[in-house]
Coordinates of C-alpha atoms in Angstrom, one line a residue:
M368 CA -48.2 -2.1 15.2
R369 CA -50.0 -1.5 11.4
H370 CA -48.1 1.6 11.3
L371 CA -45.3 -0.1 12.0
T372 CA -45.1 -2.6 9.8
T373 CA -45.6 -0.3 6.8
L374 CA -42.9 2.0 8.0
L375 CA -40.2 -0.7 9.0
P376 CA -39.5 -2.5 5.4
L377 CA -38.9 1.6 4.0
L378 CA -36.3 2.0 7.1
L379 CA -34.6 -0.9 6.3
A380 CA -34.6 0.7 2.1
S381 CA -33.3 3.5 4.0
Y382 CA -29.8 2.1 5.6
W383 CA -28.6 -0.2 2.4
L384 CA -29.6 1.6 -0.4
P385 CA -27.1 4.7 -1.6
A386 CA -28.6 7.8 -1.0
A387 CA -27.4 9.2 -4.4
P388 CA -26.4 6.1 -7.2
P389 CA -22.5 5.2 -7.8
S390 CA -20.6 8.0 -10.1
G391 CA -19.1 5.1 -12.0
D392 CA -18.5 1.5 -13.3
P393 CA -18.1 -1.0 -10.8
A394 CA -18.3 -3.5 -14.0
L395 CA -15.2 -1.7 -15.5
V396 CA -13.1 -2.9 -13.0
T397 CA -14.2 -6.7 -11.7
Q398 CA -13.5 -7.1 -15.8
T399 CA -10.3 -6.3 -15.3
P400 CA -8.0 -9.4 -15.6
G401 CA -5.8 -10.5 -12.4
L402 CA -8.1 -9.0 -9.9
V403 CA -7.2 -10.1 -6.1
A404 CA -9.4 -7.8 -4.2
F405 CA -12.3 -4.5 -5.0
W406 CA -13.7 -2.8 -1.7
T407 CA -16.4 -0.6 -3.0
F408 CA -16.7 0.4 1.0
G409 CA -20.8 0.4 0.7
E410 CA -20.8 -1.0 4.2
P411 CA -22.0 0.6 7.8
S412 CA -20.3 1.5 10.6
G413 CA -19.5 -1.7 12.1
Q414 CA -19.8 -4.1 9.1
P415 CA -16.5 -5.8 7.2
R416 CA -15.8 -4.3 4.0
L417 CA -15.6 -6.9 1.3
S418 CA -14.3 -7.8 -1.4
T419 CA -16.4 -7.8 -4.8
G420 CA -16.2 -10.2 -8.1
T421 CA -13.6 -11.9 -6.2
P422 CA -13.4 -15.1 -5.2
N423 CA -11.7 -14.5 -1.9
P424 CA -14.2 -12.0 0.3
H425 CA -11.1 -10.2 1.7
P426 CA -13.2 -8.9 5.0
L427 CA -11.9 -5.5 6.3
K428 CA -12.0 -4.8 9.5
E429 CA -12.0 -2.3 11.9
A430 CA -9.4 0.1 14.0
G431 CA -9.2 2.4 16.0
D432 CA -12.7 5.2 16.0
P433 CA -15.3 3.0 14.2
V434 CA -15.4 3.7 9.9
T435 CA -18.0 5.9 9.3
R436 CA -20.2 5.9 6.0
S437 CA -20.4 8.7 4.0
D438 CA -22.7 9.7 1.0
G439 CA -21.1 10.2 -2.0
G440 CA -19.2 7.2 -4.2
P441 CA -17.8 6.1 -7.4
Y442 CA -18.9 2.1 -7.6
S443 CA -21.3 1.6 -4.4
G444 CA -22.8 5.2 -3.9
Y445 CA -20.7 5.6 -0.1
S446 CA -17.6 6.1 0.9
A447 CA -15.8 5.3 4.4
V448 CA -14.4 7.6 6.7
L449 CA -11.2 7.9 7.4
N450 CA -10.5 10.3 10.8
G451 CA -7.2 9.9 11.7
K452 CA -7.6 7.9 14.2
N453 CA -8.9 4.7 12.4
F454 CA -8.4 2.7 9.1
L455 CA -9.1 -1.0 8.3
H456 CA -7.2 -4.0 8.1
I457 CA -6.7 -8.1 7.7
P458 CA -4.7 -10.4 9.8
Y459 CA -2.2 -11.3 7.9
A460 CA -3.2 -15.3 8.4
E461 CA -5.7 -14.3 6.7
T462 CA -5.0 -12.1 3.4
A463 CA -4.7 -15.2 1.7
D464 CA -4.3 -14.1 -2.2
L465 CA -3.3 -11.1 -1.1
N466 CA -0.2 -11.7 0.4
I467 CA 1.8 -10.9 -3.0
S468 CA 5.1 -12.1 -2.9
G469 CA 8.5 -13.6 -4.4
P470 CA 11.5 -12.8 -7.2
N471 CA 9.0 -12.4 -9.4
A472 CA 5.8 -11.5 -8.3
Q473 CA 3.9 -8.6 -10.3
V474 CA 1.1 -6.3 -8.4
T475 CA -1.2 -3.4 -9.3
L476 CA -3.2 -1.3 -6.4
F477 CA -5.4 1.4 -8.0
A478 CA -7.8 3.5 -5.2
V479 CA -10.4 6.9 -5.5
V480 CA -9.2 8.9 -2.8
R481 CA -10.2 12.4 -1.6
I482 CA -7.3 13.0 1.1
E483 CA -6.6 15.9 3.7
N484 CA -3.8 16.8 5.5
L485 CA -0.5 15.8 3.8
H486 CA 1.4 16.2 6.9
V487 CA -0.3 13.2 8.7
S488 CA -1.8 11.1 6.0
R489 CA 0.3 9.5 4.3
T490 CA -0.4 5.3 3.6
I491 CA -3.1 4.3 1.4
A492 CA -3.0 0.9 1.7
G493 CA -0.8 -2.2 1.6
M494 CA 1.4 -4.9 3.6
W495 CA 3.5 -2.8 5.3
S496 CA 5.6 -3.0 8.6
E497 CA 8.4 -1.1 8.8
G498 CA 9.1 -2.3 12.5
K499 CA 10.7 -0.1 15.3
G500 CA 12.2 2.6 13.1
K501 CA 15.4 4.1 11.5
D502 CA 17.6 1.5 11.0
D503 CA 16.0 -1.8 12.6
D504 CA 15.3 -4.4 10.3
S505 CA 12.5 -6.1 11.6
G506 CA 10.2 -4.7 9.4
T507 CA 8.1 -7.1 7.1
R508 CA 7.4 -4.4 4.2
Q509 CA 6.2 -6.2 0.9
Y510 CA 4.5 -3.5 -1.3
A511 CA 2.4 -0.5 -0.6
L512 CA 1.1 3.1 -1.8
L513 CA 2.1 5.6 0.4
M514 CA 2.3 9.8 -0.1
N515 CA 4.3 12.4 1.4
M516 CA 7.6 10.4 1.7
P517 CA 10.9 13.1 1.5
A518 CA 13.5 11.5 2.7
Y519 CA 14.7 10.4 -0.1
G520 CA 13.1 13.2 -2.7
G521 CA 9.3 12.2 -2.3
P522 CA 7.6 15.4 0.1
N523 CA 3.9 15.2 -0.6
K524 CA 4.5 13.4 -3.9
L525 CA 2.9 9.2 -4.8
V526 CA 5.5 7.5 -3.6
P527 CA 4.7 4.1 -4.0
H528 CA 7.2 1.3 -2.4
I529 CA 8.2 -2.4 -3.0
S530 CA 10.5 -3.4 -0.7
A531 CA 12.7 -7.1 -1.5
E532 CA 14.2 -7.3 2.4
G533 CA 11.1 -6.1 4.5
G534 CA 14.0 -4.7 6.2
V535 CA 15.9 -1.3 5.7
T536 CA 17.1 -1.0 2.1
R537 CA 20.6 -3.5 1.0
R538 CA 23.5 -2.1 -1.2
A539 CA 24.9 -4.9 -3.5
D540 CA 27.5 -5.1 -1.4
G541 CA 25.4 -5.8 2.0
S542 CA 25.4 -2.9 3.5
K543 CA 22.3 -1.2 4.6
F544 CA 20.3 2.2 4.4
P545 CA 18.7 3.7 7.5
W546 CA 15.5 3.5 5.8
C547 CA 13.8 2.1 3.1
A548 CA 14.8 3.3 0.1
D549 CA 13.2 1.7 -2.5
Y550 CA 10.1 3.3 -4.5
A551 CA 9.0 5.4 -7.2
V552 CA 8.0 9.9 -6.5
S553 CA 5.4 11.4 -8.7
A554 CA 6.2 14.3 -10.2
G555 CA 3.0 15.6 -8.6
D556 CA 1.9 16.4 -6.0
V557 CA -1.0 14.2 -4.7
P558 CA -4.3 15.8 -4.6
T559 CA -5.9 16.9 -1.5
E560 CA -9.6 18.4 -0.6
K561 CA -10.1 16.6 -3.7
W562 CA -11.5 13.4 -5.7
C563 CA -8.3 11.6 -7.4
T564 CA -7.7 8.3 -8.0
L565 CA -4.3 7.4 -7.4
A566 CA -2.1 4.0 -8.5
F567 CA 0.8 2.1 -9.1
T568 CA 2.5 -0.7 -10.7
Y569 CA 5.4 -3.5 -10.4
D570 CA 5.5 -5.5 -13.1
S571 CA 9.0 -7.5 -11.1
K572 CA 11.3 -4.5 -12.8
Y573 CA 9.9 -1.4 -12.5
L574 CA 7.7 0.1 -10.0
R575 CA 5.4 3.0 -11.2
A576 CA 2.9 5.9 -9.9
Y577 CA 0.1 7.1 -11.5
I578 CA -2.0 9.8 -10.9
N579 CA -5.6 10.7 -12.0
G580 CA -4.8 7.5 -14.9
R581 CA -2.0 9.3 -16.1
L582 CA 1.8 7.8 -15.6
D583 CA 3.3 11.2 -13.6
A584 CA 6.6 10.2 -14.8
N585 CA 9.5 11.9 -13.1
E586 CA 13.2 12.0 -13.9
L587 CA 16.0 11.6 -11.7
D588 CA 18.0 14.9 -9.9
P589 CA 20.1 12.8 -7.7
V590 CA 20.7 16.5 -5.5
K591 CA 17.3 17.1 -5.9
H592 CA 16.0 14.2 -4.7
K593 CA 18.5 13.7 -2.4
R594 CA 19.1 10.2 -4.9
T595 CA 23.3 10.9 -4.6
D596 CA 23.7 7.4 -3.3
P597 CA 25.8 4.8 -6.3
Y598 CA 22.8 2.8 -4.9
F599 CA 20.5 5.0 -7.0
L600 CA 23.2 6.2 -9.1
K601 CA 25.1 2.7 -10.4
E602 CA 23.5 -0.3 -9.4
G603 CA 20.4 -0.2 -12.2
P604 CA 19.8 -2.2 -15.5
D605 CA 23.6 -2.7 -16.9
G606 CA 25.4 -0.4 -13.9
G607 CA 23.0 2.7 -14.8
G608 CA 20.6 4.8 -12.7
R609 CA 17.6 3.2 -11.4
G610 CA 15.3 6.5 -12.5
L611 CA 12.7 7.7 -10.1
N612 CA 9.6 7.0 -12.0
P613 CA 9.3 4.7 -13.8
Y614 CA 11.8 3.9 -10.3
Y615 CA 13.7 0.4 -10.7
H616 CA 13.6 -2.3 -8.6
G617 CA 14.4 -5.7 -9.8
R618 CA 14.6 -7.5 -6.6
G619 CA 11.3 -8.7 -6.3
I620 CA 8.9 -8.5 -3.3
F621 CA 10.0 -9.4 0.4
R622 CA 8.2 -13.4 1.5
Y623 CA 8.0 -13.8 5.0
D624 CA 8.9 -17.2 6.6
R625 CA 8.1 -18.2 10.1
E626 CA 10.7 -20.7 10.4
K627 CA 13.8 -18.9 8.7
H628 CA 12.7 -15.2 9.8
A629 CA 11.4 -16.0 13.8
K630 CA 14.1 -14.6 15.1
S631 CA 15.1 -11.6 12.8
K632 CA 11.1 -11.1 12.7
P633 CA 9.2 -11.6 15.5
M634 CA 6.5 -9.3 15.0
G635 CA 5.6 -11.9 11.9
G636 CA 3.8 -11.3 8.4
S637 CA 2.4 -7.8 7.9
D638 CA -1.2 -7.4 7.8
F639 CA -3.0 -5.5 4.9
I640 CA -3.7 -2.1 6.2
V641 CA -6.2 0.8 5.0
G642 CA -5.3 4.2 5.7
A643 CA -2.8 3.2 8.1
R644 CA 0.9 1.4 8.5
Y645 CA 3.1 0.2 10.9
A646 CA 6.1 2.6 11.5
V647 CA 8.6 3.4 14.4
G648 CA 6.6 1.1 17.2
S649 CA 2.7 2.0 15.9
L650 CA -0.4 2.2 13.9
F651 CA 0.2 5.8 14.0
A652 CA 3.4 7.2 12.9
E653 CA 2.7 10.5 13.1
G654 CA 0.3 10.6 15.3
K655 CA -2.3 10.1 13.1
A656 CA -3.4 7.7 10.6
T657 CA -4.8 8.7 7.0
I658 CA -7.4 11.3 7.5
G659 CA -9.9 11.5 4.2
K660 CA -13.0 9.5 2.4
F661 CA -12.1 6.0 0.6
G662 CA -14.3 5.5 -2.7
G663 CA -12.8 2.1 -4.3
L664 CA -9.3 0.0 -3.6
A665 CA -8.6 -3.0 -5.8
V666 CA -5.3 -5.4 -6.1
F667 CA -4.5 -6.9 -8.8
N668 CA -1.2 -9.4 -8.8
R669 CA -0.4 -8.6 -11.9
A670 CA 0.9 -4.7 -13.4
L671 CA -1.4 -3.3 -15.9
S672 CA -0.8 -1.6 -18.8
D673 CA -1.0 2.3 -18.7
D674 CA -3.9 2.2 -21.2
E675 CA -5.6 -0.7 -18.3
I676 CA -5.3 2.1 -16.0
Q677 CA -6.2 4.6 -17.8
H678 CA -9.4 2.7 -18.1
L679 CA -10.2 2.4 -14.1
H680 CA -9.4 5.8 -13.5
E681 CA -12.3 6.7 -16.0
S682 CA -14.2 3.7 -14.6
A683 CA -14.7 6.4 -11.4
R684 CA -15.8 9.1 -12.5
I685 CA -14.8 10.7 -9.8
E686 CA -15.5 14.4 -12.4
A687 CA -19.5 13.7 -10.5
L688 CA -18.9 13.2 -7.9
K689 CA -19.6 16.3 -5.0

């Protein structure tokens, strides 16, 4: 009994303390103005992942397989492991200040991740319910950091999305696209099998995609990027083009209204989801959800500057992660 009494505190310490110190500095994230949520993924499997340094704890709940914890991470010394059969989420009714919406809304999402298999790993995080598939307008999309969307020129790229309609994109004359077409496209591919930082900002006018702290600017080539529709070329600022990264989207972020949308969008507002999105009638839209490790995830209610995104990238010190 005396031996057990001595051993128990050691066992508890090994349960909670990281196997290695964090590579980065979480204070650089929590001190950045406009922070809404910041998850460092230090909790063990079965526990809600809680936001740190924010008014709301925003507990992320596991869905599917248990989300295990791996040694090594930028802010807690750990990371959450997604295996393609699990994800983390907050129900729509509990999203609180993550529910960023409205005509003048701004948002930034920043992630420290190690992604595997871009064929199935399509989602970092966001409030993004697409509905049942092509031509379906029942979705309640808001904002999301997505990857590898080839429909409008984004194969293997970082493709942050914003939706003003919730459903499919509509041209100025009201006619519909078969999908949501409003997303920026990075010039380079999303890094895989290595730690990286991925981010996007939306300042109520322009979407910008960042890889490893840098705005990965990309100039629109209408044919190459499958964006020959006048919507992309003549419905931007002053009747010009929308660009690609930065991408112009000046209509704000969709706001779900239960009374207004009860019939047209019967599934209700979108959950906040990490590692998956609701698409073509399933949360495992490509047969699997995202595969990889998540070491940090932050959401802000404003568009951070290029310098601020670079500082967040530096805060993770990904070069020290093995």
